Amino acid sequence: MFQFLPYLLKGFWGHRARAMLTVSGTAVALFVFCFVSAVQDGLLRLTQDKQAQRTLVVFQENRFCPTSSRLPQDYTKHIAELPSVTGVIPIKVVTNNCRASLDAIVFQGMPAEKLRSSRELNLTAGSWSAFEGADDGALVGQAVANRRNLSVGKKFTINEVTVLVTGVFQSPTTAEENLIYTHLDFLQRARGQNSVGTVTQMEVHLSDDADVDHVAATIDAHYRGGPVATTTRTKGMFQADTLADLAELIGFIHYLGYACVGLVLALVATTTVMSVQDRIKEHGVLQTIGLRPNRIFRLIVSESTLLSTAGGLLGIGAGLVFLSFTGLAVAAEGVTISFRPSMDLAITGAIVSVVVGVLAGIIPGIQAARTKIVTALRQAG
Amino acid sequence: MTLVQVKNVTKQYANGEETITPLNEVNLEVHQGDFLSLMGASGSGKSTLLNMIAGIDEVTSGEILVEGTDITKLSRGKLADWRASHVGYIFQTHNLIPVLTAYENVEMPLLLLKMSAAERRKRVEIALEAVNLTDRATHYPRQMSGGQEQRVGIARAIVASPTLVVADEPTGNLDDETTEQILELLQRVNNELGMTLLMVTHDIEASEIAKRQIRLERGKLTERQSESTNREITAA
Ligand SMILES: Nc1ncnc2c1ncn2[C@@H]1O[C@H](COP(=O)(O)OP(=O)(O)OP(=O)(O)O)[C@@H](O)[C@H]1O
Ligand SMILES: [Mg+2]
């Protein structure tokens, strides 16, 4: 099967301009495909995360931006006493931009010991003790650190909030890597906040056998007539609701992904058709020598597959490198979607380029294999 | 020994209303070690006959037996396999693969046969030596003269030691001196390598190096018996 590989490769070399243009076109399309898929993965991960289905978020009723939600902090006490509730974390959220943004900074202030027990943070620099020892200490997600070029020991100011970076972390929940964690009381007292005694939201952890919806309804019912009414949803729902507008947009981006696949198909098919038409006579000669029509077909399909796979791998590689170095994320109303490279993404991209390559070769391949030898030999060239 | 038996072969082309019959119930026997030349007016059907014997064109009716196998009954795939091991084809224009070197062009037919890399290498070298082009092995077709290209084409046709070598106007595009070289080479292929050769030509001098001279006229074959007599070849 592989004895004709040198012939294929030398054929590419003989038409290197054409081959290179096809490969680079495919690479660009797959780069975009990769990007689009990463955006979608990010959204999916956020809303379908298992943990997110079993954790509740209590927010002020009818409020969306974190700056406008103010819950009395002592709500925690009552909620903690409800059946099936295993823990309540009061969280103060501060963001520099409530609208959709690619460079939103989101601070979450919470009690240090709760942060440590509820989040699986893996510190790549700095330490917990440094964080706990500094009033203005902050643990910065890897993605923010990359984007803003932050490292341990640096001071960092945004929206009048100045923090000291005491650690940089990675998290299995990639969206977390776009957050900056601080102490709760620090963020409540920060300049321009003046919100001691209130928090933005509460995160409620439940026992495994809890009836999630029932607990949510109980909380909301209890505060309906209280000083501040609440809306309680699962974390996944909360994030999905918050990002609803963005999600719609992202859903639309989906089509961009399909368009990329179509583009590659058209591009590789065009190149293959051209290359087959250039070599009708050559294929006649090969058949005269004794290559079966079937083999001619396979040679042509291999040719288109090699081209699109080479371009695909290049584009996916570039896409993954780009995604991991830029730590890109989109945030709205304090919730972030991170675009992360992943093995799944690489595999999907690779499969797409192989399948598209095969499809692109089928019709020209059949044409070449069906052409009568004597007709082919009569062609000029 | 009879190698090829062409039995009542007819070839017709339907051209709209009209039908052309370049070959009408043609019969021919080729023996092991023969060197046949096939002459005839342009458009008389020489290439068509040659191509049918080489298994790259289809008969309208009749049989072509090669070593007892009726090749007109083989499927396209089987026929390709048969060509790989039984036929060497020398084209009028060499038809070398432009992106491959002389060596790689000659090696091409061997890639289809089961043999070790060492055996393949040895055979390619022998074939290139036979056409006296060992020093051009790494050259590409565009780096060679027309005569050299044609010699590579001949090396490619004989490398697999085929049962039958066919050549369609192998000197049609060459000057006199190169033509002579090529004809000499073909004679050696026949005499020294003992391969059976069937050559279509327009050139009377070229046809004279062949052991048997056949003419194709108005759909029928005649064979020259002596200086001036031709006899029609009929079914045996
Ligand atoms: N595909 C085809 N359709 C219709 N007619 C064809 C086709 N191929 C060949 N012919 C006709 O068949 C006849 C024989 O053609 P062929 O090529 O065998 O002639 P030839 O003797 O080799 O001629 P030349 O010496 O010019 O090469 C010609 O009249 C040609 O026009
Ligand atoms: Mg001809």
XYZ file of C-alpha atoms and ligand atoms in Angstrom:
649
model
C 0.000 0.000 0.000
C 2.745 2.450 0.913
C 4.995 1.711 -2.034
C 3.406 4.558 -3.961
C 3.893 7.081 -1.161
C 7.090 8.503 -2.716
C 5.143 9.012 -5.931
C 2.442 10.925 -4.016
C 4.908 13.053 -2.099
C 6.934 13.853 -5.187
C 3.695 14.835 -6.877
C 3.062 17.376 -4.112
C 6.617 18.641 -4.457
C 6.173 18.961 -8.193
C 3.161 21.203 -7.589
C 4.332 22.687 -4.331
C 2.694 26.082 -4.809
C -0.689 24.442 -5.231
C -0.110 22.023 -2.374
C 1.053 24.775 -0.049
C -1.890 27.029 -0.826
C -4.298 24.185 -0.154
C -2.560 23.234 3.061
C -2.512 26.808 4.326
C -6.143 27.398 3.381
C -7.099 24.253 5.247
C -4.971 25.319 8.184
C -6.704 28.688 8.480
C -10.145 27.096 8.288
C -9.276 24.475 10.899
C -7.788 27.172 13.110
C -11.129 28.955 13.078
C -12.958 25.651 13.552
C -10.801 24.933 16.568
C -11.545 28.333 18.006
C -15.280 28.054 17.473
C -15.329 24.607 19.059
C -13.348 25.866 22.039
C -15.927 28.602 22.622
C -18.714 26.065 22.515
C -16.897 23.629 24.753
C -16.380 26.399 27.257
C -20.087 27.145 27.405
C -21.021 23.479 27.601
C -18.576 22.816 30.385
C -19.989 25.685 32.374
C -23.610 24.634 32.147
C -23.239 20.870 32.175
C -20.651 20.518 34.881
C -21.817 17.826 37.371
C -20.813 19.873 40.371
C -22.717 22.856 38.943
C -25.946 20.834 38.943
C -25.675 20.080 42.639
C -24.712 23.497 43.932
C -27.182 26.361 44.395
C -26.540 30.030 43.884
C -28.697 32.528 45.781
C -28.912 35.937 44.104
C -31.034 39.009 44.739
C -34.338 38.708 42.909
C -34.495 40.416 39.505
C -30.881 41.467 39.581
C -28.320 40.399 37.048
C -25.150 42.373 37.376
C -23.129 41.505 40.483
C -22.895 45.192 41.424
C -26.652 45.415 41.895
C -27.237 42.245 43.910
C -26.960 42.864 47.646
C -27.938 40.135 50.062
C -27.617 40.547 53.808
C -24.699 38.374 54.861
C -26.612 36.944 57.818
C -28.851 35.024 55.414
C -26.076 32.418 55.556
C -27.022 31.428 59.065
C -30.602 30.562 58.249
C -29.799 28.838 54.983
C -27.099 26.732 56.646
C -29.724 25.308 58.978
C -32.012 24.053 56.221
C -32.186 20.261 55.774
C -29.729 18.750 53.188
C -27.580 21.895 53.167
C -23.976 21.001 53.945
C -22.425 24.435 53.635
C -23.046 28.024 52.623
C -20.394 30.345 51.224
C -21.066 34.069 51.118
C -19.411 35.535 48.034
C -18.804 39.145 47.079
C -18.286 39.600 43.366
C -16.669 42.663 41.827
C -16.147 43.051 38.128
C -14.837 45.884 36.010
C -17.326 45.249 33.282
C -20.810 43.899 33.515
C -21.277 43.593 29.794
C -19.819 40.935 27.577
C -16.093 41.441 27.375
C -12.995 39.518 26.403
C -10.979 41.098 29.152
C -13.304 41.293 32.108
C -11.682 41.026 35.504
C -13.801 39.233 38.058
C -12.974 39.311 41.778
C -14.644 36.859 44.105
C -14.197 37.489 47.766
C -14.952 34.656 50.176
C -13.747 33.442 53.548
C -10.294 31.917 53.059
C -11.071 28.613 54.777
C -14.198 28.128 52.615
C -12.262 28.960 49.498
C -9.712 26.320 50.391
C -12.296 23.645 51.141
C -14.736 24.303 48.296
C -12.401 24.911 45.339
C -9.833 22.521 43.956
C -7.126 25.081 43.397
C -3.683 23.923 42.484
C -1.191 26.677 43.255
C 1.542 26.914 40.617
C 3.164 29.856 42.376
C 2.847 31.440 45.822
C 1.242 29.757 48.834
C -1.913 29.523 50.896
C -0.165 30.862 53.964
C 0.918 33.973 52.078
C -2.691 34.470 50.977
C -4.059 33.922 54.454
C -1.441 36.218 55.946
C -2.168 39.210 53.715
C -5.364 41.224 54.097
C -5.176 42.343 50.480
C -3.872 38.983 49.278
C -5.266 37.533 46.055
C -5.101 34.174 44.326
C -5.066 34.776 40.603
C -6.258 32.274 38.010
C -3.660 31.111 35.510
C -5.573 32.566 32.559
C -5.841 36.044 34.078
C -2.216 35.878 35.157
C -1.157 35.095 31.578
C -3.377 37.723 30.059
C -2.449 40.516 32.460
C 1.087 39.338 33.022
C 0.666 38.974 36.789
C 3.061 37.184 39.086
C 3.441 36.618 42.811
C 4.480 39.770 44.697
C 2.974 42.200 42.194
C 0.335 44.725 43.185
C -2.539 45.072 40.808
C -5.282 47.696 40.691
C -8.509 47.683 38.829
C -11.708 49.633 39.582
C -10.029 51.152 42.635
C -9.484 47.706 44.113
C -5.801 47.057 44.755
C -4.654 43.553 45.579
C -1.342 41.866 46.227
C -0.819 38.725 44.176
C 0.017 35.960 46.663
C -0.560 33.001 44.412
C -1.365 31.823 40.907
C -3.542 28.745 40.496
C -4.778 26.191 38.030
C -8.139 24.510 38.379
C -9.809 21.464 36.823
C -12.788 23.773 36.241
C -11.169 25.892 33.570
C -13.559 28.823 33.925
C -12.170 29.309 37.467
C -8.810 30.192 35.986
C -10.322 33.478 34.889
C -11.145 34.538 38.448
C -9.262 36.418 41.130
C -10.054 35.220 44.665
C -9.691 37.591 47.601
C -10.734 37.664 51.230
C -14.423 38.434 51.654
C -14.060 41.244 54.183
C -11.314 42.851 52.118
C -13.520 43.092 49.069
C -16.485 44.331 51.124
C -14.363 47.149 52.482
C -12.556 47.952 49.272
C -12.750 51.531 48.100
C -15.930 52.304 46.238
C -17.629 49.162 47.533
C -18.688 50.079 51.056
C -20.753 46.962 51.407
C -19.833 45.536 54.762
C -22.544 43.153 55.850
C -23.830 42.404 52.363
C -22.677 39.945 49.742
C -23.455 39.489 46.063
C -24.471 35.876 46.192
C -24.360 32.760 48.263
C -23.217 29.406 47.157
C -25.127 26.582 48.810
C -23.663 23.070 48.881
C -26.047 20.183 49.260
C -25.853 16.603 50.432
C -25.842 13.951 47.703
C -29.438 12.899 48.322
C -30.844 16.440 48.415
C -33.813 17.455 46.311
C -32.122 20.398 44.622
C -35.267 22.136 43.368
C -37.037 21.765 46.671
C -34.246 23.400 48.629
C -34.109 26.266 46.108
C -37.855 26.829 46.420
C -37.666 26.730 50.206
C -35.000 29.446 50.279
C -36.881 31.735 47.917
C -40.170 31.199 49.772
C -38.573 32.054 53.070
C -37.265 35.420 51.878
C -40.151 36.390 49.635
C -41.524 38.766 52.242
C -38.132 39.563 53.803
C -36.033 42.672 53.428
C -34.406 41.342 50.242
C -36.115 38.720 48.081
C -33.945 36.032 46.465
C -33.737 33.955 43.336
C -32.115 30.585 43.853
C -30.955 28.368 41.003
C -28.422 25.649 40.456
C -25.006 27.021 39.627
C -25.354 25.629 36.124
C -28.712 27.351 35.626
C -27.414 30.539 37.173
C -24.513 30.588 34.758
C -26.681 29.681 31.798
C -29.188 32.426 32.649
C -26.497 34.988 33.168
C -24.901 34.093 29.874
C -28.146 33.634 27.963
C -27.443 36.406 25.453
C -23.930 35.239 24.912
C -25.064 31.658 24.615
C -27.380 32.614 21.817
C -24.530 34.274 20.014
C -22.301 31.309 20.599
C -25.004 28.997 19.314
C -24.917 30.999 16.147
C -21.140 30.746 15.913
C -21.771 27.023 15.529
C -22.608 27.665 11.896
C -19.248 29.279 11.452
C -17.745 25.932 12.407
C -19.800 24.153 9.750
C -18.856 26.825 7.242
C -15.193 26.108 7.925
C -15.704 22.426 7.253
C -17.521 23.264 4.010
C -14.750 25.616 3.020
C -12.074 22.980 3.477
C -14.145 20.476 1.537
C -14.521 22.893 -1.372
C -10.875 23.882 -1.298
C -9.417 20.391 -1.167
C -11.913 19.092 -3.709
C -11.004 21.880 -6.127
C -7.315 21.169 -5.793
C -7.889 17.473 -6.264
C -10.088 17.958 -9.309
C -7.450 20.222 -10.839
C -4.649 17.848 -10.098
C -6.607 14.910 -11.529
C -7.457 16.818 -14.691
C -3.811 17.709 -15.138
C -2.891 14.070 -14.973
C -5.529 12.204 -16.955
C -2.843 10.898 -19.270
C -0.541 10.009 -16.401
C -3.283 7.930 -14.833
C -3.772 6.224 -18.197
C -0.079 5.374 -18.243
C -0.226 4.043 -14.690
C -3.167 1.840 -15.617
C -1.342 0.608 -18.696
C 1.565 -0.381 -16.476
C -0.876 -2.435 -14.423
C -2.346 -0.298 -11.652
C -5.920 -1.343 -11.024
C -8.600 1.357 -11.388
C -9.254 0.792 -7.718
C -5.659 1.652 -6.916
C -5.879 4.869 -8.931
C -8.945 5.772 -6.883
C -7.111 5.097 -3.647
C -4.105 7.115 -4.757
C -6.308 10.138 -5.424
C -8.187 9.805 -2.153
C -4.866 9.454 -0.316
C -3.667 12.582 -2.042
C -6.624 14.703 -0.934
C -6.538 13.182 2.540
C -2.841 13.889 2.982
C -3.323 17.504 1.944
C -6.269 18.180 4.200
C -4.768 16.300 7.132
C -1.510 18.205 6.857
C -3.404 21.495 6.751
C -5.742 20.376 9.513
C -2.977 19.369 11.885
C -1.194 22.637 11.227
C -4.347 24.679 11.886
C -5.315 22.713 14.985
C -1.774 22.914 16.338
C -1.729 26.660 15.820
C -5.211 26.956 17.348
C -4.297 24.983 20.461
C -1.091 26.927 20.956
C -2.958 30.197 20.481
C -5.695 29.223 22.939
C -3.323 28.042 25.611
C -1.030 31.056 25.381
C -3.674 33.739 25.294
C -5.888 32.226 28.013
C -8.771 33.874 26.221
C -12.121 34.059 27.972
C -15.339 35.933 27.538
C -17.139 37.184 30.612
C -20.476 38.780 31.239
C -21.999 39.828 34.543
C -19.270 38.209 36.516
C -19.475 34.775 34.895
C -16.706 33.721 32.556
C -16.493 31.224 29.730
C -12.972 30.074 29.095
C -11.713 28.933 25.712
C -9.304 26.174 26.477
C -7.429 23.785 24.244
C -8.266 20.172 24.913
C -7.446 16.708 23.683
C -11.076 16.338 22.570
C -10.748 19.446 20.480
C -7.563 18.166 18.852
C -9.145 14.793 18.123
C -12.329 16.313 16.702
C -10.285 18.620 14.483
C -8.101 15.770 13.272
C -11.130 13.598 12.496
C -12.796 16.471 10.652
C -9.751 17.044 8.467
C -9.310 13.365 7.651
C -12.994 12.855 6.840
C -13.139 16.001 4.728
C -10.006 14.908 2.859
C -11.517 11.524 2.067
C -14.800 13.088 0.924
C -12.981 15.600 -1.272
C -11.144 12.805 -3.087
C -14.065 10.499 -3.763
C -15.585 12.134 -6.835
C -12.352 13.004 -8.670
C -11.093 9.542 -7.688
C -14.089 7.805 -9.224
C -13.733 9.939 -12.340
C -10.102 9.043 -12.802
C -10.697 5.362 -12.148
C -13.566 5.223 -14.629
C -11.811 6.951 -17.522
C -11.006 4.475 -20.270
C -7.287 3.943 -20.693
C -7.245 4.628 -24.423
C -9.232 7.824 -23.923
C -6.858 8.903 -21.170
C -3.784 8.178 -23.294
C -5.171 10.288 -26.129
C -5.177 13.387 -23.870
C -2.580 16.031 -24.516
C 0.195 16.446 -21.936
C 4.961 -21.978 -29.423
C 1.885 -19.804 -29.959
C 1.835 -16.946 -27.508
C -0.984 -14.764 -28.740
C -4.008 -15.829 -30.722
C -6.262 -13.110 -32.107
C -9.480 -14.861 -33.148
C -12.127 -13.161 -35.318
C -11.669 -9.851 -33.608
C -13.874 -6.980 -34.704
C -13.744 -3.426 -33.493
C -16.524 -1.011 -34.264
C -17.103 2.562 -33.262
C -20.576 4.027 -33.453
C -20.237 7.599 -34.578
C -23.762 8.938 -34.566
C -25.595 7.264 -37.433
C -22.408 5.919 -38.931
C -20.397 2.944 -37.709
C -16.676 2.677 -38.352
C -15.176 -0.786 -38.464
C -11.395 -0.424 -38.296
C -11.003 -4.144 -37.615
C -13.256 -6.675 -39.233
C -12.950 -10.316 -38.118
C -9.196 -10.119 -37.794
C -7.014 -13.179 -37.077
C -3.397 -13.266 -36.021
C -0.991 -15.644 -34.311
C 2.109 -14.458 -32.542
C 4.742 -16.993 -31.500
C 7.131 -16.934 -28.608
C 10.203 -14.923 -29.663
C 8.523 -13.263 -32.649
C 9.235 -9.717 -33.713
C 6.252 -8.390 -35.644
C 5.891 -5.050 -37.335
C 2.432 -3.712 -38.092
C 2.073 -1.183 -40.910
C -0.895 0.487 -42.488
C -2.394 3.805 -43.439
C -3.157 6.344 -40.796
C -6.522 5.591 -39.234
C -6.484 1.965 -40.416
C -6.700 0.640 -36.849
C -3.115 -0.343 -36.002
C -3.110 1.264 -32.565
C -6.508 -0.176 -31.854
C -5.311 -3.725 -32.582
C -2.148 -3.240 -30.575
C -4.092 -1.830 -27.629
C -6.523 -4.720 -27.631
C -3.661 -7.223 -27.603
C -2.048 -5.238 -24.780
C -5.306 -5.403 -22.815
C -6.011 -1.681 -22.643
C -8.819 -1.534 -25.201
C -11.939 -3.649 -25.544
C -12.921 -5.778 -28.523
C -16.401 -5.460 -29.989
C -16.394 -9.187 -30.685
C -13.903 -12.025 -30.923
C -11.301 -13.478 -28.577
C -7.705 -12.750 -27.746
C -5.931 -15.661 -26.128
C -2.587 -15.050 -24.510
C -0.925 -18.243 -23.257
C -4.393 -19.757 -23.352
C -6.156 -17.038 -21.306
C -8.902 -15.125 -23.080
C -8.069 -11.619 -21.936
C -11.273 -10.167 -23.374
C -13.165 -11.972 -20.594
C -11.160 -10.562 -17.695
C -12.589 -7.886 -15.376
C -10.894 -4.477 -15.362
C -9.053 -5.257 -12.155
C -7.919 -8.716 -13.236
C -6.870 -7.328 -16.585
C -4.724 -4.720 -14.813
C -3.003 -7.465 -12.839
C -2.496 -9.396 -16.043
C -0.885 -6.382 -17.739
C 1.405 -5.811 -14.769
C 2.976 -9.220 -15.181
C 2.558 -9.884 -18.919
C 2.785 -6.675 -20.944
C 5.393 -3.993 -21.467
C 4.105 -0.966 -23.357
C 6.389 1.419 -25.253
C 4.561 4.638 -26.154
C 5.174 6.967 -29.060
C 5.869 9.786 -26.658
C 7.718 8.146 -23.809
C 4.983 9.091 -21.253
C 7.337 9.041 -18.311
C 6.037 10.318 -14.961
C 7.529 13.832 -14.803
C 7.966 13.976 -11.036
C 9.932 10.717 -10.889
C 13.570 10.095 -11.807
C 14.586 7.681 -14.547
C 15.268 5.062 -11.896
C 11.880 5.551 -10.216
C 10.055 5.477 -13.536
C 11.652 2.158 -14.413
C 10.921 0.818 -10.924
C 7.196 1.659 -11.148
C 5.958 -1.615 -12.766
C 7.927 -3.674 -10.246
C 6.080 -2.043 -7.344
C 3.047 -4.023 -8.455
C 4.797 -7.376 -8.332
C 5.766 -9.367 -5.275
C 9.526 -9.103 -4.890
C 12.116 -7.983 -2.379
C 13.597 -4.490 -2.511
C 16.973 -5.998 -3.382
C 15.532 -7.971 -6.278
C 13.763 -4.854 -7.503
C 16.933 -2.834 -7.329
C 18.826 -5.476 -9.284
C 16.181 -5.614 -12.009
C 16.015 -1.827 -12.409
C 19.791 -1.698 -12.716
C 19.813 -4.428 -15.341
C 17.109 -2.669 -17.333
C 18.881 0.678 -17.186
C 22.095 -1.029 -18.242
C 20.320 -2.673 -21.160
C 19.322 0.749 -22.485
C 22.733 2.147 -21.563
C 21.463 4.792 -19.166
C 22.987 3.755 -15.863
C 24.579 7.193 -15.559
C 21.216 8.943 -15.909
C 19.398 7.025 -13.182
C 18.846 10.060 -10.973
C 17.844 12.402 -13.806
C 14.315 13.627 -14.237
C 12.587 13.321 -17.652
C 12.922 17.075 -18.232
C 16.682 16.736 -17.877
C 16.983 14.189 -20.685
C 16.888 14.240 -24.475
C 13.996 12.721 -26.417
C 16.062 9.650 -27.274
C 17.130 9.158 -23.687
C 13.562 9.503 -22.490
C 12.460 6.892 -25.004
C 15.190 4.549 -23.758
C 13.905 4.989 -20.205
C 10.466 4.176 -21.585
C 11.868 0.972 -23.081
C 13.600 0.083 -19.814
C 10.274 0.542 -18.023
C 8.547 -1.732 -20.556
C 11.030 -4.586 -20.196
C 11.929 -4.363 -16.513
C 9.282 -6.823 -15.364
C 10.328 -9.372 -18.039
C 6.882 -9.339 -19.651
C 5.587 -12.071 -21.924
C 4.926 -9.510 -24.615
C 6.344 -6.082 -25.399
C 4.254 -3.776 -27.570
C 5.403 -0.512 -29.106
C 3.185 2.039 -30.845
C 5.340 4.056 -33.250
C 8.276 4.070 -30.850
C 10.384 6.144 -33.231
C 7.601 8.413 -34.461
C 8.969 11.458 -32.665
C 12.697 10.920 -33.135
C 15.319 12.016 -35.665
C 17.015 9.476 -37.957
C 20.062 8.850 -35.842
C 18.090 8.364 -32.633
C 15.600 6.208 -34.507
C 18.435 3.927 -35.493
C 19.602 3.613 -31.892
C 16.122 2.795 -30.698
C 15.551 0.213 -33.423
C 18.846 -1.412 -32.606
C 17.821 -1.520 -28.996
C 14.486 -3.133 -29.868
C 16.293 -5.736 -31.907
C 18.495 -6.532 -28.941
C 15.444 -6.804 -26.705
C 14.148 -9.417 -29.139
C 17.412 -11.238 -29.888
C 19.318 -11.085 -26.643
C 16.539 -10.927 -24.058
C 14.298 -13.173 -26.125
C 11.211 -11.038 -25.596
C 8.318 -11.180 -28.027
C 7.787 -7.819 -29.696
C 4.888 -6.253 -31.558
C 5.620 -2.873 -33.117
C 3.367 -0.462 -34.995
C 5.278 1.773 -37.372
C 4.898 4.039 -40.388
C 8.510 3.673 -41.328
C 9.304 0.956 -43.931
C 12.925 0.764 -42.852
C 11.868 0.309 -39.275
C 9.475 -2.445 -40.246
C 12.280 -4.290 -41.967
C 14.166 -5.072 -38.798
C 11.192 -7.161 -37.715
C 11.074 -10.878 -38.423
C 7.478 -10.720 -39.639
C 5.775 -7.839 -41.397
C 2.023 -7.441 -41.170
C -0.129 -4.893 -43.000
C -3.542 -3.679 -41.991
C -5.806 -2.558 -44.827
C -9.515 -1.972 -44.865
C -10.023 -3.944 -41.689
C -7.991 -6.998 -42.779
C -4.475 -8.215 -42.011
C -1.997 -9.447 -44.645
C 1.466 -10.838 -44.042
C 4.387 -10.287 -46.407
C 5.679 -13.668 -47.578
C 8.584 -12.721 -49.841
C 9.828 -9.606 -51.640
C 6.573 -8.997 -53.457
C 3.767 -11.257 -52.247
C 1.365 -10.638 -49.440
C -1.027 -13.229 -48.150
C -4.187 -12.548 -46.241
C -4.240 -14.068 -42.820
C -7.406 -16.050 -42.264
C -8.716 -18.108 -39.426
C -6.612 -21.213 -38.808
N -12.969 6.583 -29.539
C -13.177 6.519 -30.856
N -14.379 6.841 -31.369
C -14.613 6.773 -32.694
N -13.699 6.397 -33.572
C -12.476 6.070 -33.126
C -12.149 6.109 -31.750
N -10.865 5.732 -31.587
C -10.413 5.462 -32.827
N -11.369 5.663 -33.739
C -11.251 5.443 -35.182
O -10.750 4.153 -35.394
C -9.885 4.141 -36.485
C -8.575 3.487 -36.100
O -7.844 4.301 -35.191
P -6.365 3.963 -34.778
O -5.929 4.974 -33.803
O -6.289 2.551 -34.377
O -5.588 4.160 -36.150
P -4.037 4.013 -36.451
O -3.922 3.007 -37.531
O -3.289 3.777 -35.236
O -3.714 5.450 -37.015
P -2.354 6.296 -36.894
O -1.394 5.661 -37.827
O -2.753 7.642 -37.345
O -1.962 6.227 -35.499
C -9.727 5.582 -36.922
O -10.517 5.770 -38.075
C -10.251 6.372 -35.792
O -10.862 7.550 -36.254
Mg -1.910 4.845 -34.055
